[in-house]
Amino acid sequence: MELGVVFPQTEIGADPAAIRDFAQAAEALGYSHLLIYDHVLGADPDRPDPLPGPYTKEHSFHEPFVTLAFLAAVTTTLELAPAVIILPQRQTALVAKQAAQLDLLSGGRLRLGVGTGWNWVEYEALGENFRNRGRRQEEQIELMRELWANDVISFEGRWHRVTKAGLNPRPARQIPIWFGGSADAVLRRAARMGDGWMAIATTEEHERDVVERLQGYLDETGRRERFGIQARTRIQDGDPDGWRRSLERWEGMGATHMAVVTMDAGLSGPQAHLDAIRRYKDAVG
């Protein structure tokens, strides 16, 4: 099991030194990967059509590609993983370019998590269609992989057209793509197209049900043995014994990665988050 941390987006603050220190401390403690959440805009809750999600304009979010490029320069081994980039609200070729560049600059340390999201306000502001986001995501992934693999492509899809063009520079490999989300359509898509799946910490019963469905779809495609599962655990949900039990439970379900979330635990300041990931690593590492 690979142990990682979730970058505390909403609580780390805006000091570049604190952002650097968190990533470097995680690497020094022996964590293998860092996950970072994605939001472009936060909606004002005082609006006639409020959003149901957990984040608003009051929550700070550093842009994932820019932040990970910064962290790539100040770390050497830490795998960098957006969890997840809301892919359908972005231009596909541009995401392919940004991901290729980040993978090159980090020495092949990018693991690209993708999702469809829930924040329709972002889609509206970015000029993309919220209603067809799942179907478009499949075509987006197909196009990105074509762009990463070939100097020049011609691509004609339902939503994308590329005529005799390509990325330069390209990544030295096919960047792994992991899916986030628990809807049945997402699980089927992940089993068919993905290199892995990223879970969101919920109840044990729900987690087990989702994993069992995912593994059933993987068995249908014959891809279970080479597919990764990213679990997450929240620091406030237990003590050292509870953290170890959670890790063992996810290992038993076939998880390959576990990341600890320190946000929303009543921690005050960047140092408190560093202390929390140190306690977790001491307990389970």
PDB file of C-alpha atoms in Angstrom:
ATOM      1  CA  MET A   1       0.000   0.000   0.000  1.00  0.00           C
ATOM      2  CA  GLU A   2       1.367   3.400  -1.021  1.00  0.00           C
ATOM      3  CA  LEU A   3       0.789   6.088   1.625  1.00  0.00           C
ATOM      4  CA  GLY A   4       0.086   9.683   0.603  1.00  0.00           C
ATOM      5  CA  VAL A   5      -1.343  12.972   1.795  1.00  0.00           C
ATOM      6  CA  VAL A   6      -4.102  15.252   0.591  1.00  0.00           C
ATOM      7  CA  PHE A   7      -2.901  18.823   0.096  1.00  0.00           C
ATOM      8  CA  PRO A   8      -4.956  20.900   2.570  1.00  0.00           C
ATOM      9  CA  GLN A   9      -6.314  23.259  -0.078  1.00  0.00           C
ATOM     10  CA  THR A  10      -8.832  25.121   1.989  1.00  0.00           C
ATOM     11  CA  GLU A  11      -6.641  25.613   5.072  1.00  0.00           C
ATOM     12  CA  ILE A  12      -2.990  25.890   3.957  1.00  0.00           C
ATOM     13  CA  GLY A  13      -3.215  29.624   3.232  1.00  0.00           C
ATOM     14  CA  ALA A  14      -1.472  31.644   0.520  1.00  0.00           C
ATOM     15  CA  ASP A  15       2.146  31.649   1.734  1.00  0.00           C
ATOM     16  CA  PRO A  16       4.317  29.883  -0.892  1.00  0.00           C
ATOM     17  CA  ALA A  17       6.753  28.840   1.807  1.00  0.00           C
ATOM     18  CA  ALA A  18       4.017  26.996   3.708  1.00  0.00           C
ATOM     19  CA  ILE A  19       2.939  25.213   0.524  1.00  0.00           C
ATOM     20  CA  ARG A  20       6.543  24.206  -0.176  1.00  0.00           C
ATOM     21  CA  ASP A  21       7.135  23.103   3.407  1.00  0.00           C
ATOM     22  CA  PHE A  22       4.059  20.866   3.457  1.00  0.00           C
ATOM     23  CA  ALA A  23       5.099  18.981   0.308  1.00  0.00           C
ATOM     24  CA  GLN A  24       8.718  18.682   1.351  1.00  0.00           C
ATOM     25  CA  ALA A  25       7.738  17.442   4.803  1.00  0.00           C
ATOM     26  CA  ALA A  26       5.445  14.820   3.278  1.00  0.00           C
ATOM     27  CA  GLU A  27       8.282  13.637   1.048  1.00  0.00           C
ATOM     28  CA  ALA A  28      10.778  13.588   3.938  1.00  0.00           C
ATOM     29  CA  LEU A  29       8.353  11.528   6.037  1.00  0.00           C
ATOM     30  CA  GLY A  30       8.289   8.883   3.308  1.00  0.00           C
ATOM     31  CA  TYR A  31       4.892   9.572   1.795  1.00  0.00           C
ATOM     32  CA  SER A  32       4.786   8.502  -1.840  1.00  0.00           C
ATOM     33  CA  HIS A  33       2.124  10.802  -3.278  1.00  0.00           C
ATOM     34  CA  LEU A  34       0.226  14.055  -2.842  1.00  0.00           C
ATOM     35  CA  LEU A  35      -3.392  14.527  -3.925  1.00  0.00           C
ATOM     36  CA  ILE A  36      -4.794  17.969  -4.671  1.00  0.00           C
ATOM     37  CA  TYR A  37      -8.466  18.917  -5.090  1.00  0.00           C
ATOM     38  CA  ASP A  38      -9.752  21.128  -7.904  1.00  0.00           C
ATOM     39  CA  HIS A  39     -12.162  24.041  -8.079  1.00  0.00           C
ATOM     40  CA  VAL A  40     -11.937  27.117 -10.300  1.00  0.00           C
ATOM     41  CA  LEU A  41     -14.753  29.179  -8.794  1.00  0.00           C
ATOM     42  CA  GLY A  42     -16.607  29.128  -5.528  1.00  0.00           C
ATOM     43  CA  ALA A  43     -20.247  30.157  -5.662  1.00  0.00           C
ATOM     44  CA  ASP A  44     -21.797  32.633  -3.265  1.00  0.00           C
ATOM     45  CA  PRO A  45     -24.223  30.684  -1.051  1.00  0.00           C
ATOM     46  CA  ASP A  46     -26.470  33.756  -0.995  1.00  0.00           C
ATOM     47  CA  ARG A  47     -27.890  33.129  -4.452  1.00  0.00           C
ATOM     48  CA  PRO A  48     -31.382  32.154  -5.652  1.00  0.00           C
ATOM     49  CA  ASP A  49     -30.171  28.728  -6.861  1.00  0.00           C
ATOM     50  CA  PRO A  50     -27.628  27.579  -4.235  1.00  0.00           C
ATOM     51  CA  LEU A  51     -25.298  24.698  -5.035  1.00  0.00           C
ATOM     52  CA  PRO A  52     -25.518  21.483  -2.986  1.00  0.00           C
ATOM     53  CA  GLY A  53     -21.772  20.865  -2.721  1.00  0.00           C
ATOM     54  CA  PRO A  54     -19.489  21.441   0.267  1.00  0.00           C
ATOM     55  CA  TYR A  55     -17.446  24.374  -1.079  1.00  0.00           C
ATOM     56  CA  THR A  56     -18.344  28.038  -1.559  1.00  0.00           C
ATOM     57  CA  LYS A  57     -16.582  31.308  -2.310  1.00  0.00           C
ATOM     58  CA  GLU A  58     -15.271  31.210   1.269  1.00  0.00           C
ATOM     59  CA  HIS A  59     -13.036  28.211   0.522  1.00  0.00           C
ATOM     60  CA  SER A  60      -9.550  28.774  -0.854  1.00  0.00           C
ATOM     61  CA  PHE A  61      -8.430  26.617  -3.791  1.00  0.00           C
ATOM     62  CA  HIS A  62      -4.985  26.782  -5.384  1.00  0.00           C
ATOM     63  CA  GLU A  63      -5.060  25.897  -9.095  1.00  0.00           C
ATOM     64  CA  PRO A  64      -3.844  22.281  -9.376  1.00  0.00           C
ATOM     65  CA  PHE A  65      -1.601  22.386 -12.462  1.00  0.00           C
ATOM     66  CA  VAL A  66       0.170  25.586 -11.380  1.00  0.00           C
ATOM     67  CA  THR A  67       0.540  24.421  -7.787  1.00  0.00           C
ATOM     68  CA  LEU A  68       1.854  21.002  -8.785  1.00  0.00           C
ATOM     69  CA  ALA A  69       4.344  22.579 -11.187  1.00  0.00           C
ATOM     70  CA  PHE A  70       5.625  24.642  -8.247  1.00  0.00           C
ATOM     71  CA  LEU A  71       5.816  21.543  -6.059  1.00  0.00           C
ATOM     72  CA  ALA A  72       7.559  19.566  -8.798  1.00  0.00           C
ATOM     73  CA  ALA A  73      10.430  22.041  -8.556  1.00  0.00           C
ATOM     74  CA  VAL A  74      10.837  21.653  -4.792  1.00  0.00           C
ATOM     75  CA  THR A  75      10.415  17.866  -4.473  1.00  0.00           C
ATOM     76  CA  THR A  76      12.131  14.914  -6.126  1.00  0.00           C
ATOM     77  CA  THR A  77      10.156  11.720  -5.495  1.00  0.00           C
ATOM     78  CA  LEU A  78       6.618  12.740  -4.548  1.00  0.00           C
ATOM     79  CA  GLU A  79       4.000  11.594  -7.061  1.00  0.00           C
ATOM     80  CA  LEU A  80       1.690  14.493  -7.973  1.00  0.00           C
ATOM     81  CA  ALA A  81      -1.973  13.645  -8.415  1.00  0.00           C
ATOM     82  CA  PRO A  82      -4.913  15.976  -9.051  1.00  0.00           C
ATOM     83  CA  ALA A  83      -7.877  14.316  -7.353  1.00  0.00           C
ATOM     84  CA  VAL A  84      -9.605  15.230  -9.484  1.00  0.00           C
ATOM     85  CA  ILE A  85      -9.339  17.665 -12.377  1.00  0.00           C
ATOM     86  CA  ILE A  86     -12.892  18.472 -13.482  1.00  0.00           C
ATOM     87  CA  LEU A  87     -12.111  17.562 -17.055  1.00  0.00           C
ATOM     88  CA  PRO A  88     -15.302  18.393 -19.002  1.00  0.00           C
ATOM     89  CA  GLN A  89     -15.301  22.021 -17.842  1.00  0.00           C
ATOM     90  CA  ARG A  90     -11.894  22.502 -19.484  1.00  0.00           C
ATOM     91  CA  GLN A  91     -10.615  22.585 -23.058  1.00  0.00           C
ATOM     92  CA  THR A  92      -9.298  19.120 -23.822  1.00  0.00           C
ATOM     93  CA  ALA A  93      -6.223  19.984 -25.859  1.00  0.00           C
ATOM     94  CA  LEU A  94      -5.173  22.539 -23.255  1.00  0.00           C
ATOM     95  CA  VAL A  95      -5.444  19.975 -20.429  1.00  0.00           C
ATOM     96  CA  ALA A  96      -3.420  17.541 -22.550  1.00  0.00           C
ATOM     97  CA  LYS A  97      -0.765  20.224 -22.995  1.00  0.00           C
ATOM     98  CA  GLN A  98      -0.687  21.177 -19.298  1.00  0.00           C
ATOM     99  CA  ALA A  99      -0.521  17.546 -18.188  1.00  0.00           C
ATOM    100  CA  ALA A 100       2.253  16.764 -20.668  1.00  0.00           C
ATOM    101  CA  GLN A 101       4.261  19.746 -19.474  1.00  0.00           C
ATOM    102  CA  LEU A 102       3.809  18.893 -15.799  1.00  0.00           C
ATOM    103  CA  ASP A 103       4.800  15.288 -16.403  1.00  0.00           C
ATOM    104  CA  LEU A 104       7.939  16.384 -18.225  1.00  0.00           C
ATOM    105  CA  LEU A 105       8.944  18.978 -15.631  1.00  0.00           C
ATOM    106  CA  SER A 106       8.373  16.567 -12.748  1.00  0.00           C
ATOM    107  CA  GLY A 107      10.320  13.718 -14.310  1.00  0.00           C
ATOM    108  CA  GLY A 108       7.272  11.541 -14.927  1.00  0.00           C
ATOM    109  CA  ARG A 109       5.587  12.027 -11.538  1.00  0.00           C
ATOM    110  CA  LEU A 110       2.067  12.988 -12.670  1.00  0.00           C
ATOM    111  CA  ARG A 111      -0.940  10.757 -12.045  1.00  0.00           C
ATOM    112  CA  LEU A 112      -3.916  12.495 -13.612  1.00  0.00           C
ATOM    113  CA  GLY A 113      -7.177  12.092 -11.727  1.00  0.00           C
ATOM    114  CA  VAL A 114     -10.242  13.202 -13.663  1.00  0.00           C
ATOM    115  CA  GLY A 115     -13.868  13.699 -12.733  1.00  0.00           C
ATOM    116  CA  THR A 116     -17.076  15.350 -13.905  1.00  0.00           C
ATOM    117  CA  GLY A 117     -17.852  17.461 -10.839  1.00  0.00           C
ATOM    118  CA  TRP A 118     -21.038  18.930  -9.395  1.00  0.00           C
ATOM    119  CA  ASN A 119     -20.455  22.692  -9.625  1.00  0.00           C
ATOM    120  CA  TRP A 120     -22.495  23.833 -12.622  1.00  0.00           C
ATOM    121  CA  VAL A 121     -21.557  27.466 -11.872  1.00  0.00           C
ATOM    122  CA  GLU A 122     -17.986  26.649 -12.921  1.00  0.00           C
ATOM    123  CA  TYR A 123     -19.179  25.055 -16.151  1.00  0.00           C
ATOM    124  CA  GLU A 124     -21.253  28.122 -16.953  1.00  0.00           C
ATOM    125  CA  ALA A 125     -18.354  30.492 -16.258  1.00  0.00           C
ATOM    126  CA  LEU A 126     -15.930  28.392 -18.318  1.00  0.00           C
ATOM    127  CA  GLY A 127     -18.305  28.120 -21.263  1.00  0.00           C
ATOM    128  CA  GLU A 128     -18.833  24.346 -21.158  1.00  0.00           C
ATOM    129  CA  ASN A 129     -21.961  22.179 -21.070  1.00  0.00           C
ATOM    130  CA  PHE A 130     -22.776  20.708 -17.657  1.00  0.00           C
ATOM    131  CA  ARG A 131     -25.461  18.351 -18.948  1.00  0.00           C
ATOM    132  CA  ASN A 132     -23.344  16.192 -21.254  1.00  0.00           C
ATOM    133  CA  ARG A 133     -20.179  16.164 -19.154  1.00  0.00           C
ATOM    134  CA  GLY A 134     -19.979  12.387 -18.658  1.00  0.00           C
ATOM    135  CA  ARG A 135     -20.294  11.539 -22.329  1.00  0.00           C
ATOM    136  CA  ARG A 136     -17.808  14.230 -23.331  1.00  0.00           C
ATOM    137  CA  GLN A 137     -15.293  13.009 -20.769  1.00  0.00           C
ATOM    138  CA  GLU A 138     -14.865   9.715 -22.632  1.00  0.00           C
ATOM    139  CA  GLU A 139     -14.029  11.509 -25.863  1.00  0.00           C
ATOM    140  CA  GLN A 140     -11.705  13.868 -24.008  1.00  0.00           C
ATOM    141  CA  ILE A 141      -9.651  10.988 -22.664  1.00  0.00           C
ATOM    142  CA  GLU A 142      -9.440   9.381 -26.085  1.00  0.00           C
ATOM    143  CA  LEU A 143      -8.199  12.655 -27.583  1.00  0.00           C
ATOM    144  CA  MET A 144      -5.650  13.314 -24.839  1.00  0.00           C
ATOM    145  CA  ARG A 145      -4.128   9.875 -25.238  1.00  0.00           C
ATOM    146  CA  GLU A 146      -3.879  10.376 -28.985  1.00  0.00           C
ATOM    147  CA  LEU A 147      -2.120  13.696 -28.456  1.00  0.00           C
ATOM    148  CA  TRP A 148       0.322  12.209 -25.942  1.00  0.00           C
ATOM    149  CA  ALA A 149       1.177   9.245 -28.182  1.00  0.00           C
ATOM    150  CA  ASN A 150       1.621  10.857 -31.611  1.00  0.00           C
ATOM    151  CA  ASP A 151       3.537  13.763 -33.109  1.00  0.00           C
ATOM    152  CA  VAL A 152       0.626  14.676 -35.381  1.00  0.00           C
ATOM    153  CA  ILE A 153      -2.982  13.531 -35.237  1.00  0.00           C
ATOM    154  CA  SER A 154      -6.236  14.030 -37.076  1.00  0.00           C
ATOM    155  CA  PHE A 155      -9.181  13.477 -34.756  1.00  0.00           C
ATOM    156  CA  GLU A 156     -12.867  13.796 -35.566  1.00  0.00           C
ATOM    157  CA  GLY A 157     -15.231  13.214 -32.660  1.00  0.00           C
ATOM    158  CA  ARG A 158     -18.664  14.353 -31.636  1.00  0.00           C
ATOM    159  CA  TRP A 159     -17.302  17.344 -29.697  1.00  0.00           C
ATOM    160  CA  HIS A 160     -13.675  17.655 -30.848  1.00  0.00           C
ATOM    161  CA  ARG A 161     -11.846  18.174 -34.101  1.00  0.00           C
ATOM    162  CA  VAL A 162      -8.067  18.243 -34.572  1.00  0.00           C
ATOM    163  CA  THR A 163      -6.703  18.362 -38.118  1.00  0.00           C
ATOM    164  CA  LYS A 164      -3.035  17.509 -38.694  1.00  0.00           C
ATOM    165  CA  ALA A 165      -1.722  18.963 -35.422  1.00  0.00           C
ATOM    166  CA  GLY A 166       0.022  17.801 -32.268  1.00  0.00           C
ATOM    167  CA  LEU A 167       1.682  18.629 -28.970  1.00  0.00           C
ATOM    168  CA  ASN A 168       5.351  19.530 -28.765  1.00  0.00           C
ATOM    169  CA  PRO A 169       6.918  18.537 -26.422  1.00  0.00           C
ATOM    170  CA  ARG A 170       5.018  15.374 -25.686  1.00  0.00           C
ATOM    171  CA  PRO A 171       5.348  13.356 -22.461  1.00  0.00           C
ATOM    172  CA  ALA A 172       7.765  10.448 -22.513  1.00  0.00           C
ATOM    173  CA  ARG A 173       4.934   8.030 -21.653  1.00  0.00           C
ATOM    174  CA  GLN A 174       1.180   7.659 -21.533  1.00  0.00           C
ATOM    175  CA  ILE A 175       0.210   9.591 -18.406  1.00  0.00           C
ATOM    176  CA  PRO A 176      -1.900   7.366 -16.111  1.00  0.00           C
ATOM    177  CA  ILE A 177      -5.521   8.478 -15.857  1.00  0.00           C
ATOM    178  CA  TRP A 178      -7.529   7.664 -12.730  1.00  0.00           C
ATOM    179  CA  PHE A 179     -11.258   8.320 -12.401  1.00  0.00           C
ATOM    180  CA  GLY A 180     -13.020   9.862  -9.430  1.00  0.00           C
ATOM    181  CA  GLY A 181     -16.683   9.385  -8.546  1.00  0.00           C
ATOM    182  CA  SER A 182     -18.990   6.602  -7.423  1.00  0.00           C
ATOM    183  CA  ALA A 183     -21.872   6.776  -9.913  1.00  0.00           C
ATOM    184  CA  ASP A 184     -22.370   3.530 -11.784  1.00  0.00           C
ATOM    185  CA  ALA A 185     -21.592   5.157 -15.135  1.00  0.00           C
ATOM    186  CA  VAL A 186     -18.294   6.435 -13.718  1.00  0.00           C
ATOM    187  CA  LEU A 187     -17.329   3.005 -12.394  1.00  0.00           C
ATOM    188  CA  ARG A 188     -18.048   1.389 -15.761  1.00  0.00           C
ATOM    189  CA  ARG A 189     -16.045   4.106 -17.516  1.00  0.00           C
ATOM    190  CA  ALA A 190     -13.149   3.682 -15.118  1.00  0.00           C
ATOM    191  CA  ALA A 191     -13.097  -0.087 -15.587  1.00  0.00           C
ATOM    192  CA  ARG A 192     -13.124   0.306 -19.357  1.00  0.00           C
ATOM    193  CA  MET A 193     -10.792   3.278 -19.843  1.00  0.00           C
ATOM    194  CA  GLY A 194      -8.934   4.085 -16.639  1.00  0.00           C
ATOM    195  CA  ASP A 195      -5.680   3.102 -14.985  1.00  0.00           C
ATOM    196  CA  GLY A 196      -7.228   3.450 -11.545  1.00  0.00           C
ATOM    197  CA  TRP A 197     -10.066   4.812  -9.421  1.00  0.00           C
ATOM    198  CA  MET A 198     -10.056   7.393  -6.616  1.00  0.00           C
ATOM    199  CA  ALA A 199     -12.479   6.845  -3.755  1.00  0.00           C
ATOM    200  CA  ILE A 200     -14.037   9.505  -1.552  1.00  0.00           C
ATOM    201  CA  ALA A 201     -14.256   8.679   2.140  1.00  0.00           C
ATOM    202  CA  THR A 202     -17.885   7.917   3.052  1.00  0.00           C
ATOM    203  CA  THR A 203     -19.394   5.103   5.134  1.00  0.00           C
ATOM    204  CA  GLU A 204     -17.775   1.689   5.242  1.00  0.00           C
ATOM    205  CA  GLU A 205     -20.884   0.076   3.771  1.00  0.00           C
ATOM    206  CA  HIS A 206     -20.980   2.462   0.827  1.00  0.00           C
ATOM    207  CA  GLU A 207     -17.255   2.096   0.171  1.00  0.00           C
ATOM    208  CA  ARG A 208     -17.472  -1.687   0.111  1.00  0.00           C
ATOM    209  CA  ASP A 209     -20.494  -1.638  -2.192  1.00  0.00           C
ATOM    210  CA  VAL A 210     -18.793   0.715  -4.652  1.00  0.00           C
ATOM    211  CA  VAL A 211     -15.545  -1.285  -4.682  1.00  0.00           C
ATOM    212  CA  GLU A 212     -17.407  -4.544  -5.242  1.00  0.00           C
ATOM    213  CA  ARG A 213     -19.281  -3.059  -8.198  1.00  0.00           C
ATOM    214  CA  LEU A 214     -16.077  -1.616  -9.636  1.00  0.00           C
ATOM    215  CA  GLN A 215     -14.242  -4.912  -9.319  1.00  0.00           C
ATOM    216  CA  GLY A 216     -17.117  -6.697 -11.006  1.00  0.00           C
ATOM    217  CA  TYR A 217     -16.817  -4.364 -13.992  1.00  0.00           C
ATOM    218  CA  LEU A 218     -13.035  -4.840 -13.985  1.00  0.00           C
ATOM    219  CA  ASP A 219     -13.511  -8.599 -14.090  1.00  0.00           C
ATOM    220  CA  GLU A 220     -15.754  -8.161 -17.130  1.00  0.00           C
ATOM    221  CA  THR A 221     -13.006  -6.222 -18.925  1.00  0.00           C
ATOM    222  CA  GLY A 222     -10.167  -8.440 -17.695  1.00  0.00           C
ATOM    223  CA  ARG A 223      -8.290  -5.441 -16.276  1.00  0.00           C
ATOM    224  CA  ARG A 224      -8.463  -6.010 -12.513  1.00  0.00           C
ATOM    225  CA  GLU A 225      -4.840  -7.058 -12.018  1.00  0.00           C
ATOM    226  CA  ARG A 226      -3.360  -3.875 -13.479  1.00  0.00           C
ATOM    227  CA  PHE A 227      -5.839  -1.390 -12.029  1.00  0.00           C
ATOM    228  CA  GLY A 228      -5.169   0.837  -8.996  1.00  0.00           C
ATOM    229  CA  ILE A 229      -7.504   1.970  -6.207  1.00  0.00           C
ATOM    230  CA  GLN A 230      -6.832   5.185  -4.277  1.00  0.00           C
ATOM    231  CA  ALA A 231      -8.434   5.260  -0.834  1.00  0.00           C
ATOM    232  CA  ARG A 232      -8.673   8.226   1.506  1.00  0.00           C
ATOM    233  CA  THR A 233      -9.047   8.491   5.261  1.00  0.00           C
ATOM    234  CA  ARG A 234      -9.768  11.550   7.398  1.00  0.00           C
ATOM    235  CA  ILE A 235      -7.514  12.335  10.326  1.00  0.00           C
ATOM    236  CA  GLN A 236     -10.488  13.261  12.529  1.00  0.00           C
ATOM    237  CA  ASP A 237     -12.248   9.936  11.959  1.00  0.00           C
ATOM    238  CA  GLY A 238     -10.092   7.952  14.324  1.00  0.00           C
ATOM    239  CA  ASP A 239      -7.109   7.454  16.570  1.00  0.00           C
ATOM    240  CA  PRO A 240      -3.966   5.470  15.664  1.00  0.00           C
ATOM    241  CA  ASP A 241      -5.796   2.162  16.145  1.00  0.00           C
ATOM    242  CA  GLY A 242      -8.657   3.380  13.960  1.00  0.00           C
ATOM    243  CA  TRP A 243      -6.272   4.592  11.266  1.00  0.00           C
ATOM    244  CA  ARG A 244      -4.584   1.194  11.184  1.00  0.00           C
ATOM    245  CA  ARG A 245      -7.932  -0.596  10.984  1.00  0.00           C
ATOM    246  CA  SER A 246      -8.990   1.637   8.084  1.00  0.00           C
ATOM    247  CA  LEU A 247      -5.764   0.882   6.254  1.00  0.00           C
ATOM    248  CA  GLU A 248      -6.168  -2.853   6.784  1.00  0.00           C
ATOM    249  CA  ARG A 249      -9.792  -2.733   5.656  1.00  0.00           C
ATOM    250  CA  TRP A 250      -8.900  -0.941   2.422  1.00  0.00           C
ATOM    251  CA  GLU A 251      -5.997  -3.324   1.815  1.00  0.00           C
ATOM    252  CA  GLY A 252      -8.442  -6.171   2.158  1.00  0.00           C
ATOM    253  CA  MET A 253     -10.644  -4.565  -0.510  1.00  0.00           C
ATOM    254  CA  GLY A 254      -7.724  -4.341  -2.932  1.00  0.00           C
ATOM    255  CA  ALA A 255      -6.673  -0.715  -2.502  1.00  0.00           C
ATOM    256  CA  THR A 256      -3.184   0.130  -3.729  1.00  0.00           C
ATOM    257  CA  HIS A 257      -2.937   3.694  -2.334  1.00  0.00           C
ATOM    258  CA  MET A 258      -4.111   5.466   0.823  1.00  0.00           C
ATOM    259  CA  ALA A 259      -4.017   9.247   1.422  1.00  0.00           C
ATOM    260  CA  VAL A 260      -4.744  11.015   4.678  1.00  0.00           C
ATOM    261  CA  VAL A 261      -6.979  14.115   4.694  1.00  0.00           C
ATOM    262  CA  THR A 262      -6.224  16.706   7.380  1.00  0.00           C
ATOM    263  CA  MET A 263      -8.773  19.349   6.379  1.00  0.00           C
ATOM    264  CA  ASP A 264     -11.937  19.971   8.419  1.00  0.00           C
ATOM    265  CA  ALA A 265     -10.325  18.551  11.544  1.00  0.00           C
ATOM    266  CA  GLY A 266     -10.163  21.820  13.488  1.00  0.00           C
ATOM    267  CA  LEU A 267      -6.460  22.314  12.781  1.00  0.00           C
ATOM    268  CA  SER A 268      -5.110  25.843  12.942  1.00  0.00           C
ATOM    269  CA  GLY A 269      -2.324  26.849  10.575  1.00  0.00           C
ATOM    270  CA  PRO A 270       0.059  24.990   8.263  1.00  0.00           C
ATOM    271  CA  GLN A 271       2.178  23.596  11.109  1.00  0.00           C
ATOM    272  CA  ALA A 272      -0.832  21.783  12.546  1.00  0.00           C
ATOM    273  CA  HIS A 273      -1.318  19.993   9.227  1.00  0.00           C
ATOM    274  CA  LEU A 274       2.350  18.998   9.197  1.00  0.00           C
ATOM    275  CA  ASP A 275       2.046  17.648  12.731  1.00  0.00           C
ATOM    276  CA  ALA A 276      -1.059  15.675  11.709  1.00  0.00           C
ATOM    277  CA  ILE A 277       0.576  13.915   8.753  1.00  0.00           C
ATOM    278  CA  ARG A 278       3.547  13.108  10.980  1.00  0.00           C
ATOM    279  CA  ARG A 279       1.259  11.527  13.611  1.00  0.00           C
ATOM    280  CA  TYR A 280      -0.505   9.497  10.952  1.00  0.00           C
ATOM    281  CA  LYS A 281       2.743   8.241   9.437  1.00  0.00           C
ATOM    282  CA  ASP A 282       4.107   7.312  12.859  1.00  0.00           C
ATOM    283  CA  ALA A 283       0.936   5.351  13.541  1.00  0.00           C
ATOM    284  CA  VAL A 284       0.610   3.388  10.304  1.00  0.00           C
ATOM    285  CA  GLY A 285       3.962   3.650   8.516  1.00  0.00           C
TER     286      GLY A 285
END
